[in-house]
């Protein structure tokens, strides 16, 4: 049996190039004591992976050159040397970018394949969903009646942020996206009160039009001109939760910071970055509250599904370009 896996060959400078990567054939691993062998069925590709391709010091170790990359994955156990996990069980783990993985049982989470589609555990009910939940409710301290602005709102995290805000009593939710199709989706399917295409004009002007009374919470997935616009529209006591800054991930020079930070003095505003890994204590509460919303249709989600391990890299590059609507997953 052959296991195909993606290796990082060189660290990208600017936009990643195909020659920085290779799809390599390797033997299917044999699980040791305490491990399970998983045939992956869905793989996750996410913006944060771009940071792991750099050698720069960060909150997580960089990918090693010449070795398989990592990421979220769900699959079926086909061999088990661990108590509590049987052949035929489905598990969530973080040895993606490959077809087969020998996973330590302590790092494998058993899934209920009948409760939701397996791919949902990589998105709306997985790390993506918890990111939205923790960032909005804990970091940004959402309150009933808040006006909320979400950038990258048609993405996996942003779309869930906007809907949770509405379900939790936000008075108005505004989203930005990169196409008119996505703007329509935000308003007509996800229930945003307003949305705009950031490519159609200055973000600050479009935000002021969509939120004439200002914003109380900004959930940042983009950075750059979106962050500056949000600071400009921030109300007194406003909170900004920084989840990602995809607009600068491929820059080769430092991006200029917002020019209006002094406004935080006037508004007593707060900007706080966060990592989902610091909020896993919320996981039980998150699943208990969000799973019924998903089951009832109160919280909707979309997936962009790419077929085949050979297209894993293109799917990742598509996330950086904004090609996806909702969560981008690779189906094996």
Coordinates of C-alpha atoms in Angstrom, one line a residue:
X1 CA 0.0 0.0 0.0
X2 CA 1.3 3.5 -1.0
X3 CA 0.7 6.6 1.1
X4 CA 0.8 9.9 -0.8
X5 CA 1.7 12.9 1.3
X6 CA 2.6 16.5 0.6
X7 CA 6.1 17.7 1.6
X8 CA 7.4 21.3 1.9
X9 CA 10.6 21.5 -0.1
X10 CA 11.5 25.1 0.4
X11 CA 10.1 28.0 2.4
X12 CA 8.0 30.3 0.1
X13 CA 9.0 33.9 -0.4
X14 CA 5.8 35.9 -1.1
X15 CA 3.1 33.8 -2.7
X16 CA 3.8 30.1 -2.4
X17 CA 4.8 28.4 -5.7
X18 CA 4.2 24.8 -6.8
X19 CA 7.9 24.2 -6.8
X20 CA 8.0 24.8 -3.1
X21 CA 6.1 21.5 -2.6
X22 CA 6.0 17.9 -3.7
X23 CA 3.5 15.1 -3.6
X24 CA 5.6 12.2 -2.4
X25 CA 4.9 8.5 -2.3
X26 CA 5.8 6.8 1.0
X27 CA 4.9 3.5 2.7
X28 CA 1.7 3.3 4.7
X29 CA 2.8 3.6 8.3
X30 CA 2.5 0.8 10.8
X31 CA 0.8 1.9 14.0
X32 CA 2.8 1.4 17.2
X33 CA 1.3 0.5 20.6
X34 CA -1.1 3.3 21.6
X35 CA -1.7 4.4 18.0
X36 CA -4.3 3.9 15.3
X37 CA -4.0 3.8 11.6
X38 CA -6.4 6.2 9.9
X39 CA -7.5 6.3 6.3
X40 CA -8.2 10.0 5.9
X41 CA -11.4 11.0 4.2
X42 CA -11.4 14.8 4.5
X43 CA -8.5 17.2 4.8
X44 CA -8.6 20.8 6.0
X45 CA -6.7 23.7 4.4
X46 CA -6.6 26.9 6.3
X47 CA -4.9 30.4 6.1
X48 CA -2.8 29.8 9.2
X49 CA -0.8 27.1 7.4
X50 CA 0.9 29.9 5.4
X51 CA 2.6 31.0 8.6
X52 CA 3.9 27.5 9.3
X53 CA 5.6 27.5 5.9
X54 CA 7.9 30.2 7.2
X55 CA 10.9 29.7 9.6
X56 CA 9.9 32.8 11.6
X57 CA 9.3 32.2 15.3
X58 CA 5.6 32.0 15.9
X59 CA 3.0 30.5 18.2
X60 CA 3.4 27.1 16.5
X61 CA 6.4 25.2 15.1
X62 CA 7.1 25.7 11.4
X63 CA 6.6 22.8 9.0
X64 CA 9.8 20.8 8.6
X65 CA 11.4 20.8 5.2
X66 CA 11.3 17.4 3.4
X67 CA 8.6 16.0 5.7
X68 CA 4.9 15.7 5.5
X69 CA 2.9 18.8 6.4
X70 CA 0.2 18.8 9.0
X71 CA -3.4 20.0 9.3
X72 CA -6.9 18.9 10.4
X73 CA -8.2 15.7 9.1
X74 CA -11.1 13.2 9.6
X75 CA -10.9 9.6 8.7
X76 CA -11.8 6.0 9.4
X77 CA -9.7 3.8 11.7
X78 CA -8.5 0.7 9.7
X79 CA -6.1 -0.7 12.3
X80 CA -6.0 -0.1 16.1
X81 CA -3.3 -0.7 18.7
X82 CA -5.1 1.5 21.3
X83 CA -7.8 0.9 23.8
X84 CA -11.0 2.8 23.4
X85 CA -10.7 3.2 19.6
X86 CA -11.9 0.4 17.3
X87 CA -11.5 -0.4 13.7
X88 CA -14.4 1.3 11.9
X89 CA -14.5 4.3 14.3
X90 CA -14.2 7.8 12.8
X91 CA -11.7 10.2 14.3
X92 CA -10.6 13.8 14.1
X93 CA -6.8 14.4 14.2
X94 CA -4.1 16.8 12.9
X95 CA -2.0 14.7 10.6
X96 CA -3.5 15.9 7.3
X97 CA -1.9 16.5 3.9
X98 CA -1.7 12.7 3.5
X99 CA -3.8 9.7 2.7
X100 CA -2.9 7.5 5.7
X101 CA -1.8 8.5 9.2
X102 CA -0.5 6.7 12.3
X103 CA -2.1 8.8 15.0
X104 CA -1.5 8.6 18.8
X105 CA -4.8 7.7 20.3
X106 CA -4.5 10.5 22.8
X107 CA -4.5 13.0 19.9
X108 CA -7.5 11.4 18.1
X109 CA -11.0 12.5 18.9
X110 CA -13.8 10.0 18.2
X111 CA -16.6 11.4 16.1
X112 CA -20.3 10.6 15.8
X113 CA -20.6 10.1 12.0
X114 CA -24.3 9.9 12.3
X115 CA -24.8 13.2 14.0
X116 CA -23.3 15.4 11.2
X117 CA -21.4 14.9 8.0
X118 CA -17.7 14.1 8.7
X119 CA -16.5 17.2 6.9
X120 CA -18.5 19.4 9.4
X121 CA -16.0 18.4 12.1
X122 CA -13.3 20.3 10.2
X123 CA -15.5 23.4 9.9
X124 CA -18.7 24.4 11.6
X125 CA -18.4 21.9 14.4
X126 CA -14.6 21.8 14.6
X127 CA -11.7 24.2 15.1
X128 CA -13.2 26.7 12.7
X129 CA -16.4 26.9 14.6
X130 CA -14.8 27.1 18.0
X131 CA -12.6 29.9 16.6
X132 CA -15.7 31.9 15.7
X133 CA -17.4 31.2 19.0
X134 CA -14.5 31.9 21.3
X135 CA -13.3 35.0 19.4
X136 CA -16.8 36.6 19.3
X137 CA -18.1 35.7 22.7
X138 CA -14.9 35.7 24.9
X139 CA -12.3 37.8 23.2
X140 CA -14.7 40.4 21.8
X141 CA -17.2 40.1 24.7
X142 CA -20.3 40.4 22.5
X143 CA -23.3 42.0 24.2
X144 CA -26.9 42.0 23.2
X145 CA -27.6 45.0 21.0
X146 CA -24.0 45.3 19.7
X147 CA -23.4 46.3 16.1
X148 CA -20.9 43.8 14.7
X149 CA -18.6 44.0 11.6
X150 CA -16.9 40.9 10.2
X151 CA -14.3 40.9 7.5
X152 CA -13.8 37.8 5.4
X153 CA -17.4 37.2 6.2
X154 CA -18.1 34.5 3.6
X155 CA -15.2 32.4 4.8
X156 CA -15.6 29.5 7.2
X157 CA -14.9 31.5 10.4
X158 CA -16.5 34.8 9.3
X159 CA -19.8 33.3 8.2
X160 CA -20.2 31.6 11.5
X161 CA -19.3 34.7 13.5
X162 CA -22.0 36.7 11.8
X163 CA -24.7 34.1 12.4
X164 CA -23.7 33.5 16.0
X165 CA -23.8 37.3 16.6
X166 CA -27.4 37.4 15.3
X167 CA -28.4 34.4 17.3
X168 CA -26.9 36.1 20.4
X169 CA -28.8 39.3 19.9
X170 CA -26.6 41.6 17.9
X171 CA -28.7 44.6 16.7
X172 CA -26.9 44.7 13.3
X173 CA -24.3 42.6 11.6
X174 CA -22.3 43.8 8.6
X175 CA -19.9 41.7 6.6
X176 CA -17.3 42.3 3.9
X177 CA -16.4 39.9 1.1
X178 CA -14.5 39.8 -2.2
X179 CA -17.3 39.3 -4.7
X180 CA -20.9 40.3 -5.4
X181 CA -21.9 36.6 -5.2
X182 CA -20.5 36.4 -1.7
X183 CA -22.2 39.6 -0.6
X184 CA -25.5 38.2 -1.8
X185 CA -24.9 35.0 0.1
X186 CA -24.2 36.9 3.3
X187 CA -27.5 38.8 3.2
X188 CA -29.8 36.3 1.7
X189 CA -28.6 33.0 3.3
X190 CA -26.6 33.9 6.4
X191 CA -28.9 36.6 7.6
X192 CA -26.4 39.5 7.7
X193 CA -28.1 42.9 7.9
X194 CA -25.7 44.4 5.3
X195 CA -22.7 43.4 3.3
X196 CA -20.3 45.0 0.8
X197 CA -17.7 44.0 -1.7
X198 CA -14.4 45.5 -0.6
X199 CA -13.3 45.6 -4.2
X200 CA -16.0 48.0 -5.1
X201 CA -14.6 51.0 -3.2
X202 CA -12.7 52.2 -0.1
X203 CA -13.6 50.0 2.8
X204 CA -13.9 52.9 5.2
X205 CA -16.5 54.6 3.1
X206 CA -18.5 51.4 2.5
X207 CA -18.4 50.5 6.2
X208 CA -19.7 54.0 7.2
X209 CA -22.6 53.6 4.8
X210 CA -23.4 50.1 6.1
X211 CA -23.0 51.2 9.8
X212 CA -23.8 54.9 10.0
X213 CA -24.0 54.6 13.8
X214 CA -20.6 53.0 14.2
X215 CA -19.6 49.5 15.3
X216 CA -19.2 48.0 18.7
X217 CA -17.4 44.8 17.7
X218 CA -15.1 44.1 14.8
X219 CA -14.0 40.5 14.1
X220 CA -10.9 40.8 12.0
X221 CA -9.9 38.1 9.5
X222 CA -8.2 40.4 7.0
X223 CA -6.2 43.2 8.6
X224 CA -4.9 46.1 6.5
X225 CA -7.5 48.6 5.3
X226 CA -10.3 46.7 7.0
X227 CA -8.7 47.1 10.4
X228 CA -8.1 50.8 9.8
X229 CA -11.7 51.2 8.7
X230 CA -13.0 49.4 11.8
X231 CA -11.0 51.6 14.1
X232 CA -12.4 54.6 12.3
X233 CA -16.0 53.5 12.9
X234 CA -15.5 52.1 16.4
X235 CA -17.9 53.3 19.1
X236 CA -17.0 54.1 22.6
X237 CA -15.9 50.9 24.4
X238 CA -15.6 49.1 21.1
X239 CA -13.8 45.8 21.0
X240 CA -11.7 44.3 18.1
X241 CA -10.8 40.6 18.1
X242 CA -7.9 39.8 15.7
X243 CA -8.3 36.3 14.4
X244 CA -6.3 36.6 11.2
X245 CA -4.8 39.1 8.7
X246 CA -4.9 37.2 5.5
X247 CA -4.2 40.4 3.5
X248 CA -0.6 40.5 4.7
X249 CA 0.4 36.8 4.9
X250 CA 2.3 36.8 1.6
X251 CA 3.9 40.2 2.0
X252 CA 7.7 40.3 1.6
X253 CA 7.9 43.6 3.4
X254 CA 6.2 44.6 6.7
X255 CA 2.8 46.0 6.1
X256 CA 2.1 49.6 7.4
X257 CA 0.0 49.6 10.5
X258 CA -3.3 51.4 10.9
X259 CA -2.8 55.2 10.7
X260 CA -5.6 56.0 13.2
X261 CA -4.6 54.1 16.3
X262 CA -4.9 57.3 18.3
X263 CA -8.6 57.0 17.9
X264 CA -8.5 54.1 20.5
X265 CA -7.8 56.8 23.1
X266 CA -11.0 58.7 22.3
X267 CA -13.2 55.5 22.1
X268 CA -11.5 53.6 24.9
X269 CA -11.4 50.9 22.4
X270 CA -9.6 47.6 22.7
X271 CA -7.7 45.4 20.2
X272 CA -6.9 41.8 21.3
X273 CA -5.5 39.0 19.3
X274 CA -6.4 35.4 20.1
X275 CA -5.6 31.8 19.3
X276 CA -8.2 29.1 19.4
X277 CA -5.8 26.8 21.2
X278 CA -6.2 29.0 24.3
X279 CA -9.9 28.4 24.4
X280 CA -10.4 24.6 24.2
X281 CA -12.1 24.8 27.6
X282 CA -15.1 26.2 25.7
X283 CA -15.3 23.1 23.5
X284 CA -18.1 21.3 25.5
X285 CA -20.1 24.5 25.8
X286 CA -19.6 25.3 22.1
X287 CA -20.8 21.9 20.9
X288 CA -23.7 21.9 23.3
X289 CA -24.9 25.3 22.0
X290 CA -24.0 25.2 18.3
X291 CA -24.8 21.6 17.3
X292 CA -28.5 22.1 17.8
X293 CA -28.4 25.3 15.7
X294 CA -26.7 23.4 12.9
X295 CA -29.2 20.5 13.2
X296 CA -32.2 22.8 13.1
X297 CA -30.9 25.0 10.3
X298 CA -30.7 28.1 12.5
X299 CA -27.0 28.2 11.7
X300 CA -26.2 27.6 8.1
X301 CA -22.8 26.7 6.6
X302 CA -21.3 26.1 3.2
X303 CA -18.3 24.0 2.1
X304 CA -16.1 24.3 -1.0
X305 CA -15.0 20.7 -1.7
X306 CA -12.0 19.8 -3.8
X307 CA -11.5 16.2 -4.9
X308 CA -8.3 14.3 -4.5
X309 CA -5.0 14.5 -2.6
X310 CA -3.3 15.6 -5.8
X311 CA -5.3 18.9 -5.6
X312 CA -4.5 19.6 -1.9
X313 CA -2.0 22.3 -2.7
X314 CA -4.3 24.1 -5.2
X315 CA -7.1 24.0 -2.6
X316 CA -4.8 25.7 -0.1
X317 CA -3.7 28.4 -2.6
X318 CA -7.4 28.9 -3.3
X319 CA -8.0 29.8 0.3
X320 CA -5.3 32.4 0.1
X321 CA -6.9 33.8 -3.1
X322 CA -10.4 33.8 -1.5
X323 CA -11.8 31.2 -4.0
X324 CA -13.8 29.4 -1.3
X325 CA -17.2 30.0 0.0
X326 CA -17.3 28.7 3.6
X327 CA -14.9 26.0 4.7
X328 CA -12.4 24.6 2.1
X329 CA -12.0 20.9 2.4
X330 CA -10.3 18.2 0.3
X331 CA -12.2 15.0 -0.1
X332 CA -10.1 11.8 -0.6

